[in-house]
Short mmCIF file of C-alpha atoms and ligand atoms in Angstrom, two decimals:
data_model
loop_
_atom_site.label_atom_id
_atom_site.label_comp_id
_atom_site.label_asym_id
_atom_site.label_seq_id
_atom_site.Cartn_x
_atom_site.Cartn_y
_atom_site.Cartn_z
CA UNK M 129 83.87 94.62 88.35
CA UNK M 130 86.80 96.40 87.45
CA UNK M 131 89.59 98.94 88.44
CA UNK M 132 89.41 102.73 87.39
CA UNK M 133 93.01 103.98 86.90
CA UNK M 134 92.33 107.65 87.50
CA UNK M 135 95.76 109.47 87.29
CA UNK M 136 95.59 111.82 84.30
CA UNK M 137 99.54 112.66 84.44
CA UNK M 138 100.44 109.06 84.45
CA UNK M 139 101.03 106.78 81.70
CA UNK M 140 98.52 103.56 82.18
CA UNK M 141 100.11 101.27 79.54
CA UNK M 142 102.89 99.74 81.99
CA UNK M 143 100.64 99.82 84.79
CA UNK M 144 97.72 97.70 82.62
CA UNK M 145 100.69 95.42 81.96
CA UNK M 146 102.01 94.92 85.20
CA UNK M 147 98.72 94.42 86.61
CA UNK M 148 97.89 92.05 84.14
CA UNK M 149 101.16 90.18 84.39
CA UNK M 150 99.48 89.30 88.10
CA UNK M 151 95.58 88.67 87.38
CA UNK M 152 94.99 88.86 83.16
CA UNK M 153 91.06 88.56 84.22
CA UNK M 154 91.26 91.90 85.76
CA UNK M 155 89.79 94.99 83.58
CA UNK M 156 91.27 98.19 84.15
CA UNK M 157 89.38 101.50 82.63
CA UNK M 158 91.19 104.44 82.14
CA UNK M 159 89.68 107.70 83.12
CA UNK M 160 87.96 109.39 81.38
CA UNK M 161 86.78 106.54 79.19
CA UNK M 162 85.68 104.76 82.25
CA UNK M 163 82.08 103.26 80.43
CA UNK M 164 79.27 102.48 83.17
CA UNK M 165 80.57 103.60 86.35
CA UNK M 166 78.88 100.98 88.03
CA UNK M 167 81.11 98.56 86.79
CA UNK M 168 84.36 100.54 88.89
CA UNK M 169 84.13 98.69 92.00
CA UNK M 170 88.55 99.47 92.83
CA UNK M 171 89.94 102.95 92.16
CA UNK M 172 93.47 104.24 91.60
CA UNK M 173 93.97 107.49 92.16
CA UNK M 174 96.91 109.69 91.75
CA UNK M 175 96.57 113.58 91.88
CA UNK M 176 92.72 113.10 90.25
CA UNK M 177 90.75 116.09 89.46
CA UNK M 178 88.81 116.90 92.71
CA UNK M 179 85.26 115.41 92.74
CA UNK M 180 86.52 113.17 89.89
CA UNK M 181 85.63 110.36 91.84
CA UNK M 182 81.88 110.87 92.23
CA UNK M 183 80.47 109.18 89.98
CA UNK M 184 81.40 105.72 91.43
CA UNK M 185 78.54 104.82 93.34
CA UNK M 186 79.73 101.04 93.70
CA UNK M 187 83.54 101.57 94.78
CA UNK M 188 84.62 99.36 97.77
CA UNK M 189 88.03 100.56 98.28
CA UNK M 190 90.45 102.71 96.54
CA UNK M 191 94.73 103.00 96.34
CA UNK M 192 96.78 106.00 95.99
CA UNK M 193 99.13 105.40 93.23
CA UNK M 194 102.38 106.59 95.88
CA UNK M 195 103.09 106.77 99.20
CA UNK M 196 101.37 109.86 99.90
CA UNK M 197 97.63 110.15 100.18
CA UNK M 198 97.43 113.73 100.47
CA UNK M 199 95.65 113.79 97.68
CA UNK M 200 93.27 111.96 98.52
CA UNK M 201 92.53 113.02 102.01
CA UNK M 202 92.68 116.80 100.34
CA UNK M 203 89.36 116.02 98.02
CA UNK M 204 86.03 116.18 100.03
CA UNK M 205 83.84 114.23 97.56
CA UNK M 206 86.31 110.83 98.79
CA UNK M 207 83.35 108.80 100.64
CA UNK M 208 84.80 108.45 104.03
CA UNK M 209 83.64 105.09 105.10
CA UNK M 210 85.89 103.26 102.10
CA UNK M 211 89.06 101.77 102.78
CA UNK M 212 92.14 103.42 101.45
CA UNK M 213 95.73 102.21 100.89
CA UNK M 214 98.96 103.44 99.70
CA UNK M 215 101.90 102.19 98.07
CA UNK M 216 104.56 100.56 100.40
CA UNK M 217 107.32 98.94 98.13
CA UNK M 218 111.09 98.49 98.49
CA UNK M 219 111.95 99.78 95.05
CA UNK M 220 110.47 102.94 96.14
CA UNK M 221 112.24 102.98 99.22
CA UNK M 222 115.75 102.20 97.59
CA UNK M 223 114.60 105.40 95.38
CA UNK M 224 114.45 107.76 97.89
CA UNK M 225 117.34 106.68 100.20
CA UNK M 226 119.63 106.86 96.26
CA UNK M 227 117.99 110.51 96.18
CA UNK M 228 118.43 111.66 99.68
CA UNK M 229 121.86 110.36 100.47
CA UNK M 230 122.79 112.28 96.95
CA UNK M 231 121.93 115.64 98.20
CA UNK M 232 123.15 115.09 101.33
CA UNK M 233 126.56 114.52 99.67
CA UNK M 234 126.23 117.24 97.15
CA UNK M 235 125.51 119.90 99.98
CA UNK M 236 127.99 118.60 102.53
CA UNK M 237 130.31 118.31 99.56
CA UNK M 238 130.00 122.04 98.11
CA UNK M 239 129.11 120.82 94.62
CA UNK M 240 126.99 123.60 93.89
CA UNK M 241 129.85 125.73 94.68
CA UNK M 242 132.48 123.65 92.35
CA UNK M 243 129.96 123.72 89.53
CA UNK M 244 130.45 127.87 90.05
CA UNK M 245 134.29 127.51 89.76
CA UNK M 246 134.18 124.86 86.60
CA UNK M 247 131.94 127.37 85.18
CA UNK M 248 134.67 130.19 85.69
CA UNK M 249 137.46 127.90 84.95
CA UNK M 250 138.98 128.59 88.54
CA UNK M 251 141.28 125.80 90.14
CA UNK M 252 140.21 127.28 93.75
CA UNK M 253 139.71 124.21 96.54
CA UNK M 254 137.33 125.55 99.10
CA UNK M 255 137.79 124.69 102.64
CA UNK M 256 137.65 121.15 103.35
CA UNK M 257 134.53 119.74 105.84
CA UNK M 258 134.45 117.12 108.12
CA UNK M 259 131.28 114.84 108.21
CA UNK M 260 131.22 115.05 111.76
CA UNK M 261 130.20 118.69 111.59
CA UNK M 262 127.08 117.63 109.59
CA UNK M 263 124.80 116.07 111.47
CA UNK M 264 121.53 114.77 109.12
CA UNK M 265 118.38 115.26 111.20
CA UNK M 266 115.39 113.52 109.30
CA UNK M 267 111.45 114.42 110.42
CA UNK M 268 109.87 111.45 109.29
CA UNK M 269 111.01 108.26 110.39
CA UNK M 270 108.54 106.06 108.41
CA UNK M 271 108.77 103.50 105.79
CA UNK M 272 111.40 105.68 103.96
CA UNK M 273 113.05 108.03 106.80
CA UNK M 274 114.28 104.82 108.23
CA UNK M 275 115.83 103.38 105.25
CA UNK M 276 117.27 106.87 104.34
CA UNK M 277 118.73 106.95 107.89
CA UNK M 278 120.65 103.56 107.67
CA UNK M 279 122.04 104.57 104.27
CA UNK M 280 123.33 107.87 105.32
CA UNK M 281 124.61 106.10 108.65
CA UNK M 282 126.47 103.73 106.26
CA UNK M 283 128.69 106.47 104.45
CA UNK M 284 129.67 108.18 107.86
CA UNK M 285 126.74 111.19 108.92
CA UNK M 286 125.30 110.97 112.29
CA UNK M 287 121.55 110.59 112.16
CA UNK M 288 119.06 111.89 114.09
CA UNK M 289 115.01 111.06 113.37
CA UNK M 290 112.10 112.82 114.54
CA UNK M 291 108.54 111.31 114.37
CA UNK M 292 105.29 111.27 116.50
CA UNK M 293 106.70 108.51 118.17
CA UNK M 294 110.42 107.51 119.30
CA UNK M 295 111.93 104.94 117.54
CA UNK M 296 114.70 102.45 118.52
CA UNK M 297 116.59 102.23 115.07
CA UNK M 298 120.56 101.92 115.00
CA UNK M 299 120.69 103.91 112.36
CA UNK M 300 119.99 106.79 114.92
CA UNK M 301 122.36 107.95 117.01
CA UNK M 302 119.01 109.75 118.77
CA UNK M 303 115.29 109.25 118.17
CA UNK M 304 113.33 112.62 118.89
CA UNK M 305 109.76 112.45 119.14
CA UNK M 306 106.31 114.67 119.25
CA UNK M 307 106.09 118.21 118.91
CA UNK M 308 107.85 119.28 122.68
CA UNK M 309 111.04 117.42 121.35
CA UNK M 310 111.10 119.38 117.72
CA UNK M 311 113.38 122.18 118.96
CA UNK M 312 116.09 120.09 120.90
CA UNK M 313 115.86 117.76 117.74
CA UNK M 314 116.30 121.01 115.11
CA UNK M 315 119.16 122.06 117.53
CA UNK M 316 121.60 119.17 116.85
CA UNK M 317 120.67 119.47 113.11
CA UNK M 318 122.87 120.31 110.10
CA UNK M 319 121.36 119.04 107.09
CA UNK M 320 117.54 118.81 107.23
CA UNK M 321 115.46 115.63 105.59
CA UNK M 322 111.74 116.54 105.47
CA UNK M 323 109.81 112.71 104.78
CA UNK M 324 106.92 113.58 106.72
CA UNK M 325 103.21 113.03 105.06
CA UNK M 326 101.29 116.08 104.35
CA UNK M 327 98.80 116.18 107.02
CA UNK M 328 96.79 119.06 109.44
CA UNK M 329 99.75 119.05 111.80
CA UNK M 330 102.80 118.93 109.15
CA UNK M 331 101.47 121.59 106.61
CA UNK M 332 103.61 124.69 106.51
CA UNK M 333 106.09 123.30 108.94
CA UNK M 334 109.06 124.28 107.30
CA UNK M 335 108.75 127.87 108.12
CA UNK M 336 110.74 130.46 109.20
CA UNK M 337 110.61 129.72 112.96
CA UNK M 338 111.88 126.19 112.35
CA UNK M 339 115.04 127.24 110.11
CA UNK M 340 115.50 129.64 113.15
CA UNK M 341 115.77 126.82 115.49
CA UNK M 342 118.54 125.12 113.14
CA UNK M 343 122.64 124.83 113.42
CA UNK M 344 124.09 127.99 111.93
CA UNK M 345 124.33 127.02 107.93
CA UNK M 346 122.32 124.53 107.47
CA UNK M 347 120.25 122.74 104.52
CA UNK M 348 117.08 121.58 103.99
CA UNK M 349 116.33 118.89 101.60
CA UNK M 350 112.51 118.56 100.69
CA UNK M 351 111.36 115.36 99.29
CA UNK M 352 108.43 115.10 100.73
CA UNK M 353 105.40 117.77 100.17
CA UNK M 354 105.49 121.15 98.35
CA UNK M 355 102.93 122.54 100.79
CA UNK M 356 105.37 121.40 103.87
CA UNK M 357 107.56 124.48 103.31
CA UNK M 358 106.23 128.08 103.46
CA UNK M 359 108.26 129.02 100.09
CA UNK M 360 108.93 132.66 101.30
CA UNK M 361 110.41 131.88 104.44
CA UNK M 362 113.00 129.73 102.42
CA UNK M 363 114.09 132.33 100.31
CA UNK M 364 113.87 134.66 103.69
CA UNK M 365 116.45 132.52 105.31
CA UNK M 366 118.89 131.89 102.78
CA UNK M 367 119.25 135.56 101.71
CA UNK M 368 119.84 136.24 105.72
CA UNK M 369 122.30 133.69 105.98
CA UNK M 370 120.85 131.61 108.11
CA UNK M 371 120.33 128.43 105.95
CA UNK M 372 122.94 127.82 103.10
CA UNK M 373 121.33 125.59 100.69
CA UNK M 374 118.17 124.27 99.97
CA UNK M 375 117.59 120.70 97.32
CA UNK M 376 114.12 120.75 96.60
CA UNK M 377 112.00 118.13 94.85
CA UNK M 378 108.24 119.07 95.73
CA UNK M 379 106.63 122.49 95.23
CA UNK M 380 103.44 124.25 96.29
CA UNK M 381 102.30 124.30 92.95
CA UNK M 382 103.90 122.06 90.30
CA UNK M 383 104.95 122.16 87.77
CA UNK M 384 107.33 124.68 89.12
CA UNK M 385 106.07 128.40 87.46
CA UNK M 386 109.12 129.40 84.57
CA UNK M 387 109.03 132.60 86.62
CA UNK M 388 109.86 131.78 89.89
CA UNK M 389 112.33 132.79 92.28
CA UNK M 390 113.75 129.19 93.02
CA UNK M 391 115.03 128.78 89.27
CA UNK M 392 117.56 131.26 89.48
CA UNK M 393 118.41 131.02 93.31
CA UNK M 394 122.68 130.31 93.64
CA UNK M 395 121.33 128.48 96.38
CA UNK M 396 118.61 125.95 95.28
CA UNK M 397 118.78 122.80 93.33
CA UNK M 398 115.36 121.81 92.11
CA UNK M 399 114.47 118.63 90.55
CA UNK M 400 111.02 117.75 88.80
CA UNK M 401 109.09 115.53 91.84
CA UNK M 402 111.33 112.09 90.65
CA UNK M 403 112.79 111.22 94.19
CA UNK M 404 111.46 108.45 93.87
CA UNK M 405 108.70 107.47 91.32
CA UNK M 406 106.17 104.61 91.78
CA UNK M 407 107.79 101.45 89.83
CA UNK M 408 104.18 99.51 87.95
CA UNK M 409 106.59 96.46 88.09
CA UNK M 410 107.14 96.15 91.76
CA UNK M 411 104.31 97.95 92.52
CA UNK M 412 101.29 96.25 90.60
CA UNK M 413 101.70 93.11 92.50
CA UNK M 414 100.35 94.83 95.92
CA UNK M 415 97.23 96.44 93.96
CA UNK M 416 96.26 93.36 92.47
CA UNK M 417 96.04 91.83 96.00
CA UNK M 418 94.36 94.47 97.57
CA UNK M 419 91.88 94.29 94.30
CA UNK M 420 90.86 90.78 95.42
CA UNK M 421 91.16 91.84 99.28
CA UNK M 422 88.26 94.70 98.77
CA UNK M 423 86.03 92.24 96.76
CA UNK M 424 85.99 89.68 99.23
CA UNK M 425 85.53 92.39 101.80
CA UNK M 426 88.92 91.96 103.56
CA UNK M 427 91.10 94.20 105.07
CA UNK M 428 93.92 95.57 102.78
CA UNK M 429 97.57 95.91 102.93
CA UNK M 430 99.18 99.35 103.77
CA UNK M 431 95.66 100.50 104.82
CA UNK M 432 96.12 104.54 106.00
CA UNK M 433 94.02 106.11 108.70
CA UNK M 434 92.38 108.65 106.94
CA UNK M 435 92.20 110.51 110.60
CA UNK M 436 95.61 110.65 111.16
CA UNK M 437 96.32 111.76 107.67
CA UNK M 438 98.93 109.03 106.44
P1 NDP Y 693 105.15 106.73 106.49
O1 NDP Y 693 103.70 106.87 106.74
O2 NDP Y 693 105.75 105.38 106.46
O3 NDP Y 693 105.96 107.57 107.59
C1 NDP Y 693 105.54 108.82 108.05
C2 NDP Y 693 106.42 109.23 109.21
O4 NDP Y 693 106.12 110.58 109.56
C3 NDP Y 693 106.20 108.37 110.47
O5 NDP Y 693 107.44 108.12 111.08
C4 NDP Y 693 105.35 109.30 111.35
O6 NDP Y 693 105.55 109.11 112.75
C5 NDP Y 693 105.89 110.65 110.95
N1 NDP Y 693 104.91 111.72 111.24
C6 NDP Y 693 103.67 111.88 110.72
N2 NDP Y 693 103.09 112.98 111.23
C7 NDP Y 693 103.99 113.52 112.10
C8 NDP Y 693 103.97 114.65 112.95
N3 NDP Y 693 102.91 115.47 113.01
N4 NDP Y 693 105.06 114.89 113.71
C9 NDP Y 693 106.14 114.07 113.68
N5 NDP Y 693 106.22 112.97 112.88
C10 NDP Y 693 105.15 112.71 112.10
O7 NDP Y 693 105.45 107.52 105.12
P2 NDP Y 693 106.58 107.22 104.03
O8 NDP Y 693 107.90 107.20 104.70
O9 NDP Y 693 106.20 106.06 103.20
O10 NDP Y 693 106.43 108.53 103.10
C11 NDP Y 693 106.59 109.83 103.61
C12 NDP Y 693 106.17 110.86 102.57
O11 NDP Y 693 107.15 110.97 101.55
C13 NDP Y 693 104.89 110.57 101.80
O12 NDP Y 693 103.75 110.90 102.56
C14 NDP Y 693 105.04 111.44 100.58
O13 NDP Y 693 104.46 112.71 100.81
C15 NDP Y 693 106.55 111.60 100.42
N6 NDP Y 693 107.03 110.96 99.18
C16 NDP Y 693 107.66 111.72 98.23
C17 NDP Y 693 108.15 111.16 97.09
C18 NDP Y 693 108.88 111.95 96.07
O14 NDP Y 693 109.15 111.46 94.97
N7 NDP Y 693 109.24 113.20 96.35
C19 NDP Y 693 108.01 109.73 96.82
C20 NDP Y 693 107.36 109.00 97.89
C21 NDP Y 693 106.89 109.62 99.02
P3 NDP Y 693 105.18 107.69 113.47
O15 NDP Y 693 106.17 106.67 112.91
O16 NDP Y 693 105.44 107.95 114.90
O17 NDP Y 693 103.76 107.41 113.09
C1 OXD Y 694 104.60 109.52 96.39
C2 OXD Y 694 105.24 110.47 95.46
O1 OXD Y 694 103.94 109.92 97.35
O2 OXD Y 694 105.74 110.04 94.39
O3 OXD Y 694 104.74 108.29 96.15
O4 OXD Y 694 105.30 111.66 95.76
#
């Protein structure tokens, strides 16, 4: 028995550590040296080559390395009937709500705009905002939606959260829920917060209909999926005016091409998919449990619902 760590653009030295630092009788193989694959009976999986995974006739469950499972749930050679869980940890929770309420701050603060006048060595203040005028309106209002929400709550910006179901968080000063409540919550929105998983239903959802239904000059803040936003239609509404910023994290394809438009847009800070990065030290613990859950045929933590998508 022993765990296949199959995530070719992640380092497996810390995570062989970690995990050891919780059961040092537990073998992990790293893929592609994996040996017999009938000894792989726990998978790890973390943007795999598709089909990668065949070969593992005797797995009993498997983990994503993150939060997301898209992955996963995007490759059709994943045997349905196995369990699957994700990562749920408060270190990367803390990560995203340090990355989210950043942006938020940087965009409601104009710093892309100071960094233009430092650059010109202008003294020129710009004219000043009031956080009141920027309502944050996050769609997503899971394990780290809600923990963005208090956090941005805490400095001063009215929340709003939108999620398949309503939610009775103070951190929200309104819960929106389901699709027939999108546009009323996109109405009372100034800064957009996309956390959502990438599923049937939330692919290309940040489109150009959606930054229609938004507050005159708003932002959008992706940290969730690449494949959530329909790139064109971003770069559609901020040349018309009708969204003023955009702080981007994920991309359709990443690495992000040298060559495209987003690089050079005055409008667009991009950062390298490091929100918030799966920690091996805080992480490792919850693998190693759900290791010894799926060989005694348990059920494991953070399980997802493969139908549902997340
Ligand atoms: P959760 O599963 O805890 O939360 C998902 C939330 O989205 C839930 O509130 C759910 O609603 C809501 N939701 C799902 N589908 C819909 C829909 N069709 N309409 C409305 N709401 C919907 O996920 P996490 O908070 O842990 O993570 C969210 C995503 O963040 C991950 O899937 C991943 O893609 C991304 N991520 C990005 C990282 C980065 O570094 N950029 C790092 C970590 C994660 P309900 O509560 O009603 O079920
Ligand atoms: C995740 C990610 O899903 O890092 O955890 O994107």
């Amino acid at each position: 028995m022993a765990i296949l760590f199959l995530c070719p653009s992640k380092d497996p030295i810390p995570w062989q550590h970690a995990i050891a630092r919780y059961d040092p009788n537990i073998e992990v193989r790293v893929w592609p040296e994996y040996g017999d694959p009938s000894d792989i009976t726990f998978a790890l999986l973390w943007n795999h080559p598709r089909a990668s995974i065949k070969p593992f006739q005797n797995l009993m469950a498997i983990s994503s390395l993150g939060a997301g499972i898209d992955h996963i749930n995007n490759d059709p050679a994943i045997p349905k009937h196995l369990p699957i869980a994700r990562i749920v940890d408060p270190g990367l929770v803390q990560s995203m709500s340090e990355y989210v309420l950043m942006a938020a701050l940087q965009l409601f603060r104009q710093s892309k705009g100071y960094e233009r006048l430092q650059q010109q060595t202008e003294w020129q203040p710009l004219s000043p905002r009031q956080i009141a005028d920027f309502p944050v309106g996050i769609m997503g209002m899971g394990q780290l939606g809600h923990d963005a929400a208090k956090k941005l709550s805490a400095v001063g910006f009215s929340v709003i959260g939108w999620s398949q179901s309503r939610k009775d968080y103070p951190a929200l000063s309104h819960s929106f829920a389901g699709e027939a409540e999108l546009a009323a919550f996109l109405a009372a929105t100034r800064i957009l917060v996309c956390l959502l998983p990438l599923t049937r239903k939330t692919r290309g959802i940040l489109n150009a209909s959606l930054f229609d239904k938004l507050q005159h000059d708003s932002y959008l803040i992706n940290v969730a999926r690449g494949a959530h936003l329909v790139e064109s239609d971003l770069l559609g509404a901020l040349n018309a005016g009708q969204l003023k910023g955009a702080y981007l994290d994920v991309f359709e394809e990443e690495p992000l091409r040298s060559d495209h438009p987003f690089w050079q847009h005055p409008s667009i800070t991009i950062t390298p998919h490091i929100a918030s990065i799966t920690n091996p030290q805080t992480a490792a613990k919850q693998i190693v449990e759900n290791y010894h859950r799926a060989m005694r045929g348990e059920s494991l933590l953070h399980r997802v619902d493969l139908e549902k998508g997340y």
